[in-house]
Short mmCIF file of C-alpha atoms in Angstrom, two decimals:
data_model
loop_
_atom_site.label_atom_id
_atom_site.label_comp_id
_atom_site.label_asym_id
_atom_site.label_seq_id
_atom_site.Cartn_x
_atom_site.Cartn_y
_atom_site.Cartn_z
CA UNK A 1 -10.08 1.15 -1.99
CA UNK A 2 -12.27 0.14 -4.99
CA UNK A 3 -15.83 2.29 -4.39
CA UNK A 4 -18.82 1.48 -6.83
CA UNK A 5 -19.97 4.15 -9.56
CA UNK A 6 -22.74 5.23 -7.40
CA UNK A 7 -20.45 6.74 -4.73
CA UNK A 8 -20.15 10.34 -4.59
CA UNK A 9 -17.50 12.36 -3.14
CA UNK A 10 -18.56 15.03 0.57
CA UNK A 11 -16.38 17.56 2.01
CA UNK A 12 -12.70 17.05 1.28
CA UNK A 13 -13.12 13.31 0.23
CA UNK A 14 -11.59 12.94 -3.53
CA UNK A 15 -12.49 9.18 -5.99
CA UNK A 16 -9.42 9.07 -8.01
CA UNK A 17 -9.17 6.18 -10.56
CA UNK A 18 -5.72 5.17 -11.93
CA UNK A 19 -3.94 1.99 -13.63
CA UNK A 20 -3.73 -0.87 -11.70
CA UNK A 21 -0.73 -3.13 -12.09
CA UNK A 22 1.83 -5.75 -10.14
CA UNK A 23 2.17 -5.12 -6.61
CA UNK A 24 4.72 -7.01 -3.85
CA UNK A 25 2.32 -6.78 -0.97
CA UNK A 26 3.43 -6.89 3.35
CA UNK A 27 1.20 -6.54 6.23
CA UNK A 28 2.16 -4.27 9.00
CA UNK A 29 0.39 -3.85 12.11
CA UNK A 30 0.72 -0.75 13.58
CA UNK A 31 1.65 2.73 11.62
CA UNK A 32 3.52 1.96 9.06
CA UNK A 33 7.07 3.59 9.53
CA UNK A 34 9.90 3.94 6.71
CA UNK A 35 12.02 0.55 7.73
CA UNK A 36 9.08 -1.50 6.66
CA UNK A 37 9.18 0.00 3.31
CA UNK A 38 12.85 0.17 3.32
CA UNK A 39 12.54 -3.91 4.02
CA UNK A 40 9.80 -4.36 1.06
CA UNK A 41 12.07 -2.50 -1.30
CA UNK A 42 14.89 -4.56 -0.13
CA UNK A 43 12.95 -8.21 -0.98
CA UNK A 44 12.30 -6.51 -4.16
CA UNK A 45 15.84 -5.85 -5.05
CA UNK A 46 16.86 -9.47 -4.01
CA UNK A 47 14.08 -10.49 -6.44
CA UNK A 48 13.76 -11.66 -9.91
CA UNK A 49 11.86 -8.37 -9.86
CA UNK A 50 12.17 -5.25 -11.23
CA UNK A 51 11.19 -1.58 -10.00
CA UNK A 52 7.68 -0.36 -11.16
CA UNK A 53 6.56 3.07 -11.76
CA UNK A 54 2.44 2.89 -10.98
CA UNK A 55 0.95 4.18 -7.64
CA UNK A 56 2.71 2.90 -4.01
CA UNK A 57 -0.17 2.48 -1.57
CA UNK A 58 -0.91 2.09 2.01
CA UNK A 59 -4.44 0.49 2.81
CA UNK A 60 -5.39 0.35 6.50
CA UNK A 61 -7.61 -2.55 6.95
CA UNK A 62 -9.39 -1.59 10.12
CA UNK A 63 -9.20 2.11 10.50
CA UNK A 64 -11.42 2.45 13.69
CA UNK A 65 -9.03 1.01 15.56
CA UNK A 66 -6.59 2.99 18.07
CA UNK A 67 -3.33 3.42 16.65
CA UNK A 68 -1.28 0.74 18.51
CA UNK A 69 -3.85 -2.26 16.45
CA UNK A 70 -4.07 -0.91 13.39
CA UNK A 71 -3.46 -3.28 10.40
CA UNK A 72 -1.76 -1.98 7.44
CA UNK A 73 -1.01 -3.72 3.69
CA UNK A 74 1.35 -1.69 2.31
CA UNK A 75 1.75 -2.30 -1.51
CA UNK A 76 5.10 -1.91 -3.65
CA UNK A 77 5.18 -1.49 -7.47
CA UNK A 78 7.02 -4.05 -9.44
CA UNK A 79 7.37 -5.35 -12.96
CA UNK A 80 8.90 -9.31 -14.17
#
């Protein structure tokens, strides 16, 4: 989640920054469980693509929801 310079931290909420970089990107819907990354890192190995060391992230896109709708991009680290 990108957040402005204006936004400040409460309670156990944390802004970290770190280096971007080239992401293989899936959308899940529902909790993400460890076959769908197992899948993403499978494409990936069946790519032209390499592995990539930067952050792995999970974004949930609308996190009001109850569990069963929730939409998830999950984000894999790769290099050309």
């Amino acid at each position: 989640m990108t957040v402005g310079p204006d936004v400040e931290p409460e309670g156990e909420v944390k802004v970290k920054e770190f280096p971007g970089g080239l992401y293989a990107v899936t959308r899940w819907e529902a909790i993400p469980n460890p076959q769908i990354w197992k899948q993403l890192v499978l494409w990936r190995e069946n790519s032209q693509y390499k592995p990539a060391y930067h952050q792995w992230l999970e974004e949930c896109l609308n996190p009001l929801e109850p569990p069963e709708k929730l939409i998830f991009d999950l984000y894999l680290p790769i290099a050309e």
